[in-house]
Tab-separated table of C-alpha atoms in Angstrom:
chain	number	residue	atom	x	y	z
A	1	MET	CA	-21.978	-1.901	-25.816
A	2	THR	CA	-24.833	-0.602	-23.684
A	3	LYS	CA	-23.578	-0.288	-20.135
A	4	PRO	CA	-25.616	-2.003	-17.442
A	5	VAL	CA	-27.384	0.238	-14.944
A	6	TYR	CA	-26.188	-0.059	-11.351
A	7	SER	CA	-28.664	1.415	-8.911
A	8	THR	CA	-26.557	1.600	-5.730
A	9	PRO	CA	-22.866	1.954	-4.774
A	10	ASP	CA	-23.026	-1.469	-3.084
A	11	GLU	CA	-24.190	-3.037	-6.327
A	12	VAL	CA	-21.236	-1.553	-8.249
A	13	GLU	CA	-18.897	-2.715	-5.486
A	14	ALA	CA	-20.154	-6.301	-5.543
A	15	VAL	CA	-19.783	-6.421	-9.333
A	16	PHE	CA	-16.280	-4.880	-9.083
A	17	TYR	CA	-15.045	-7.668	-6.806
A	18	GLU	CA	-16.751	-10.356	-8.906
A	19	ALA	CA	-15.087	-8.994	-12.042
A	20	PHE	CA	-11.730	-8.811	-10.230
A	21	MET	CA	-12.012	-12.446	-9.081
A	22	ARG	CA	-13.089	-13.714	-12.491
A	23	CYS	CA	-10.552	-11.504	-14.337
A	24	ASP	CA	-13.534	-10.348	-16.409
A	25	TYR	CA	-12.431	-7.328	-18.424
A	26	GLU	CA	-15.828	-6.626	-20.034
A	27	VAL	CA	-17.598	-6.409	-16.690
A	28	MET	CA	-14.777	-4.333	-15.178
A	29	ALA	CA	-15.047	-1.943	-18.138
A	30	SER	CA	-18.812	-1.640	-17.566
A	31	LEU	CA	-18.685	-0.372	-14.003
A	32	TRP	CA	-16.137	2.469	-14.253
A	33	ALA	CA	-17.382	5.888	-15.327
A	34	GLU	CA	-16.083	6.891	-18.751
A	35	ALA	CA	-14.620	10.018	-17.241
A	36	ASP	CA	-11.632	11.409	-15.424
A	37	VAL	CA	-11.398	8.381	-13.088
A	38	VAL	CA	-8.405	7.498	-10.882
A	39	CYS	CA	-6.955	4.085	-10.016
A	40	VAL	CA	-4.052	3.434	-7.647
A	41	HIS	CA	-2.871	-0.175	-7.597
A	42	PRO	CA	-0.800	-1.231	-4.536
A	43	GLY	CA	2.617	0.455	-4.562
A	44	SER	CA	1.847	2.338	-7.764
A	45	GLY	CA	1.276	5.890	-8.797
A	46	ALA	CA	-2.071	7.219	-9.917
A	47	ILE	CA	-3.491	6.109	-13.226
A	48	VAL	CA	-5.863	8.780	-14.501
A	49	GLY	CA	-8.574	8.513	-17.148
A	50	TYR	CA	-10.877	5.692	-18.245
A	51	GLU	CA	-8.711	4.342	-21.064
A	52	ASP	CA	-5.491	4.137	-19.055
A	53	VAL	CA	-7.300	2.651	-16.057
A	54	MET	CA	-8.857	-0.018	-18.301
A	55	ARG	CA	-5.454	-0.752	-19.845
A	56	SER	CA	-4.100	-1.391	-16.338
A	57	TRP	CA	-6.873	-3.898	-15.581
A	58	ALA	CA	-6.329	-5.665	-18.907
A	59	HIS	CA	-2.643	-5.967	-17.985
A	60	ILE	CA	-3.441	-7.311	-14.509
A	61	PHE	CA	-5.952	-9.805	-15.857
A	62	SER	CA	-3.583	-11.036	-18.581
A	63	ASN	CA	-0.929	-11.915	-16.019
A	64	ALA	CA	-3.009	-13.211	-13.135
A	65	GLU	CA	-4.314	-16.465	-11.887
A	66	LYS	CA	-7.896	-15.750	-10.932
A	67	PRO	CA	-7.522	-14.577	-7.342
A	68	ASP	CA	-9.772	-15.419	-4.439
A	69	ILE	CA	-10.838	-12.180	-2.749
A	70	GLN	CA	-12.618	-11.759	0.553
A	71	PHE	CA	-13.759	-8.206	1.123
A	72	LEU	CA	-15.347	-6.374	3.986
A	73	VAL	CA	-16.739	-2.847	3.776
A	74	GLY	CA	-15.625	-1.177	6.983
A	75	LYS	CA	-16.919	2.334	6.488
A	76	ARG	CA	-19.432	3.969	4.191
A	77	THR	CA	-19.645	7.748	3.785
A	78	ASP	CA	-22.469	8.194	1.311
A	79	ASN	CA	-24.786	10.902	0.167
A	80	GLU	CA	-27.243	11.041	-2.693
A	81	ASP	CA	-24.704	11.171	-5.514
A	82	LEU	CA	-21.301	10.371	-4.030
A	83	ALA	CA	-20.178	7.388	-1.942
A	84	VAL	CA	-16.840	6.598	-0.308
A	85	HIS	CA	-16.226	3.075	1.021
A	86	VAL	CA	-13.195	1.876	2.967
A	87	VAL	CA	-12.774	-1.811	2.241
A	88	ALA	CA	-10.467	-4.464	3.686
A	89	GLU	CA	-9.465	-6.986	1.033
A	90	GLU	CA	-7.762	-10.337	1.506
A	91	ILE	CA	-6.414	-11.448	-1.853
A	92	ALA	CA	-5.116	-14.999	-2.364
A	93	SER	CA	-3.779	-16.531	-5.543
A	94	ALA	CA	-3.265	-20.260	-6.028
A	95	GLY	CA	-0.410	-21.489	-3.876
A	96	GLY	CA	0.585	-18.112	-2.478
A	97	PRO	CA	-0.059	-16.500	0.881
A	98	ALA	CA	-2.915	-14.028	1.095
A	99	SER	CA	-2.173	-10.309	0.821
A	100	VAL	CA	-4.058	-7.868	2.986
A	101	VAL	CA	-4.995	-4.726	1.097
A	102	LEU	CA	-6.927	-1.634	2.128
A	103	ALA	CA	-8.957	0.106	-0.532
A	104	THR	CA	-10.832	3.351	-0.738
A	105	ASN	CA	-13.528	2.961	-3.385
A	106	VAL	CA	-15.423	5.995	-4.627
A	107	TYR	CA	-18.704	5.841	-6.542
A	108	GLN	CA	-20.594	8.632	-8.233
A	109	LYS	CA	-24.177	8.815	-9.473
A	110	PHE	CA	-24.637	9.885	-13.077
A	111	ASP	CA	-27.846	10.224	-15.102
A	112	HIS	CA	-27.582	6.536	-16.002
A	113	GLY	CA	-26.807	5.150	-12.553
A	114	TRP	CA	-23.850	4.674	-10.197
A	115	PHE	CA	-20.298	4.071	-11.434
A	116	MET	CA	-16.876	3.634	-9.853
A	117	VAL	CA	-14.743	6.773	-10.163
A	118	GLU	CA	-11.811	5.847	-7.901
A	119	HIS	CA	-10.103	2.740	-6.543
A	120	HIS	CA	-7.124	3.411	-4.261
A	121	ALA	CA	-5.538	0.198	-2.979
A	122	SER	CA	-2.539	-0.173	-0.673
A	123	LEU	CA	-0.805	-3.192	0.789
A	124	VAL	CA	-0.900	-3.587	4.563
A	125	GLN	CA	2.548	-4.642	5.730
A	126	ALA	CA	2.662	-7.576	8.130
A	127	SER	CA	4.389	-5.451	10.767
A	128	SER	CA	1.684	-2.782	10.641
A	129	GLU	CA	0.190	-1.542	13.881
A	130	GLY	CA	-3.101	-0.634	12.245
A	131	HIS	CA	-5.803	-3.186	11.671
A	132	THR	CA	-7.947	-4.219	8.761
A	133	LEU	CA	-11.436	-3.293	9.981
A	134	GLN	CA	-12.166	-6.954	10.779
B	1	MET	CA	-11.496	24.027	22.878
B	2	THR	CA	-13.756	25.648	20.305
B	3	LYS	CA	-12.934	24.171	16.930
B	4	PRO	CA	-12.205	26.608	14.126
B	5	VAL	CA	-14.711	26.751	11.284
B	6	TYR	CA	-13.406	25.654	7.895
B	7	SER	CA	-15.636	26.813	5.071
B	8	THR	CA	-14.313	24.704	2.164
B	9	PRO	CA	-12.596	21.333	1.647
B	10	ASP	CA	-9.561	23.143	0.181
B	11	GLU	CA	-9.228	25.189	3.357
B	12	VAL	CA	-9.196	22.039	5.524
B	13	GLU	CA	-6.666	20.475	3.161
B	14	ALA	CA	-4.280	23.436	3.305
B	15	VAL	CA	-4.459	23.440	7.108
B	16	PHE	CA	-3.928	19.642	7.189
B	17	TYR	CA	-0.633	19.911	5.280
B	18	GLU	CA	0.490	22.927	7.320
B	19	ALA	CA	-0.184	21.011	10.553
B	20	PHE	CA	1.618	17.946	9.146
B	21	MET	CA	4.697	20.023	8.232
B	22	ARG	CA	4.783	21.844	11.569
B	23	CYS	CA	4.020	18.652	13.540
B	24	ASP	CA	1.234	20.711	15.159
B	25	TYR	CA	-0.999	18.326	17.082
B	26	GLU	CA	-3.544	20.930	18.207
B	27	VAL	CA	-4.235	22.089	14.677
B	28	MET	CA	-4.342	18.507	13.362
B	29	ALA	CA	-6.871	17.673	16.108
B	30	SER	CA	-9.011	20.662	15.059
B	31	LEU	CA	-9.572	19.629	11.472
B	32	TRP	CA	-10.697	15.994	11.830
B	33	ALA	CA	-14.368	15.330	12.488
B	34	GLU	CA	-14.960	13.943	15.977
B	35	ALA	CA	-16.684	10.950	14.454
B	36	ASP	CA	-16.062	7.540	12.936
B	37	VAL	CA	-13.116	8.787	10.854
B	38	VAL	CA	-10.542	6.566	9.093
B	39	CYS	CA	-6.803	7.082	8.644
B	40	VAL	CA	-4.454	4.805	6.695
B	41	HIS	CA	-0.775	5.706	7.024
B	42	PRO	CA	1.566	4.313	4.321
B	43	GLY	CA	1.904	0.532	4.649
B	44	SER	CA	-0.480	0.401	7.592
B	45	GLY	CA	-3.916	-0.922	8.310
B	46	ALA	CA	-6.912	1.286	8.940
B	47	ILE	CA	-7.101	3.302	12.122
B	48	VAL	CA	-10.742	3.987	12.900
B	49	GLY	CA	-12.257	6.611	15.206
B	50	TYR	CA	-11.190	10.109	16.205
B	51	GLU	CA	-9.269	9.195	19.351
B	52	ASP	CA	-7.181	6.431	17.777
B	53	VAL	CA	-6.494	8.547	14.687
B	54	MET	CA	-5.313	11.429	16.894
B	55	ARG	CA	-3.122	9.043	18.894
B	56	SER	CA	-1.452	7.990	15.626
B	57	TRP	CA	-0.673	11.608	14.705
B	58	ALA	CA	0.695	12.307	18.187
B	59	HIS	CA	2.973	9.281	17.751
B	60	ILE	CA	4.129	10.425	14.302
B	61	PHE	CA	4.772	13.980	15.490
B	62	SER	CA	6.719	12.804	18.571
B	63	ASN	CA	9.150	10.845	16.399
B	64	ALA	CA	9.521	13.092	13.410
B	65	GLU	CA	11.754	15.832	12.230
B	66	LYS	CA	9.397	18.418	10.791
B	67	PRO	CA	9.048	17.239	7.194
B	68	ASP	CA	8.944	19.391	4.107
B	69	ILE	CA	5.859	18.470	2.089
B	70	GLN	CA	4.990	19.518	-1.433
B	71	PHE	CA	1.452	18.575	-2.374
B	72	LEU	CA	-0.555	18.762	-5.540
B	73	VAL	CA	-4.295	18.083	-5.734
B	74	GLY	CA	-4.740	16.038	-8.889
B	75	LYS	CA	-8.448	15.318	-8.800
B	76	ARG	CA	-11.408	16.747	-6.942
B	77	THR	CA	-14.762	14.964	-6.817
B	78	ASP	CA	-16.905	17.288	-4.735
B	79	ASN	CA	-20.540	17.906	-4.096
B	80	GLU	CA	-22.287	20.091	-1.559
B	81	ASP	CA	-21.446	18.064	1.533
B	82	LEU	CA	-18.805	15.495	0.544
B	83	ALA	CA	-15.451	15.984	-1.193
B	84	VAL	CA	-12.842	13.460	-2.345
B	85	HIS	CA	-9.382	14.715	-3.345
B	86	VAL	CA	-6.565	12.644	-4.833
B	87	VAL	CA	-3.313	14.276	-3.806
B	88	ALA	CA	0.314	13.630	-4.776
B	89	GLU	CA	2.634	14.303	-1.845
B	90	GLU	CA	6.413	14.597	-1.872
B	91	ILE	CA	7.654	14.272	1.697
B	92	ALA	CA	11.244	15.082	2.604
B	93	SER	CA	12.864	14.968	6.012
B	94	ALA	CA	16.220	16.544	6.809
B	95	GLY	CA	18.989	14.671	5.091
B	96	GLY	CA	16.850	11.917	3.623
B	97	PRO	CA	15.558	11.380	0.105
B	98	ALA	CA	11.981	12.462	-0.617
B	99	SER	CA	9.194	9.895	-0.510
B	100	VAL	CA	6.425	10.044	-3.061
B	101	VAL	CA	3.042	9.313	-1.522
B	102	LEU	CA	-0.444	9.262	-2.986
B	103	ALA	CA	-3.305	10.229	-0.722
B	104	THR	CA	-7.043	10.116	-0.963
B	105	ASN	CA	-8.434	12.780	1.355
B	106	VAL	CA	-12.141	12.870	2.148
B	107	TYR	CA	-13.940	15.868	3.648
B	108	GLN	CA	-17.496	16.123	4.900
B	109	LYS	CA	-19.651	19.142	5.673
B	110	PHE	CA	-21.239	19.215	9.097
B	111	ASP	CA	-23.438	21.898	10.698
B	112	HIS	CA	-20.289	23.677	11.868
B	113	GLY	CA	-18.268	23.502	8.655
B	114	TRP	CA	-16.055	21.094	6.711
B	115	PHE	CA	-13.852	18.484	8.407
B	116	MET	CA	-11.518	15.709	7.301
B	117	VAL	CA	-13.109	12.273	7.655
B	118	GLU	CA	-10.547	10.111	5.845
B	119	HIS	CA	-6.859	10.221	4.918
B	120	HIS	CA	-5.604	7.187	2.971
B	121	ALA	CA	-1.908	7.453	2.107
B	122	SER	CA	0.241	4.960	0.231
B	123	LEU	CA	3.880	4.983	-0.811
B	124	VAL	CA	4.626	5.013	-4.525
B	125	GLN	CA	7.448	2.570	-5.186
B	126	ALA	CA	10.283	3.873	-7.350
B	127	SER	CA	9.701	1.095	-9.891
B	128	SER	CA	6.030	2.007	-10.288
B	129	GLU	CA	4.615	2.382	-13.775
B	130	GLY	CA	1.953	4.837	-12.638
B	131	HIS	CA	2.649	8.497	-12.188
B	132	THR	CA	2.043	11.065	-9.521
B	133	LEU	CA	-0.397	13.456	-11.176
B	134	GLN	CA	2.377	15.988	-11.770
């Protein structure tokens, strides 16, 4: 498969959340760098490496109703080949209450465009004193 | 107060964990950029801005026994003025069991050296299938 070319971090991010909502494994697999990437799902340890990270998304997608996700980028720290976004996510599945999640998404520019290299997501507990950037 | 000059991301990181273990507010205040920084404590929402982030550390330090923290940097994604580290932390307080935490720490280079601009920490649940980079 020839990977699509993403020309900005925001473009990768938009495609990431679309793929997440549609439980679209092929698109999710297209936007991560085939490198030493890191993914932390809420409450979990670090999954390291493209193949293991992809296996985790396949597992999530095989068990999930397609979720509805609202996301808001609260902070961008970008330079010419590295970008860090702090994102508030509100994730709702059919019938259930929405979960509020905070994510740090990291993108890196390679010769063939921008790719995701890290997604670190954590659940915001209802009793939390912090806020969700909104 | 003249802020100390930190010449690498690793130097800021070492001082961050020393300050955390000693509950040393002055040192913690010296290593964050006085800018639009973001801090996510485990289970919490995002705290945004230097003053609110410092208030959160003052609160943590006022309530805490000095913790013992082992930390291991599992992944560095660095370029000349931005650095993202994924760090496994094992935090133990007197008498209690250790907590396993994963952190994404982000450092940025300013005219006067490197500073922390983000700390995103999340608790790894005991039942987690992921691992802690160790």
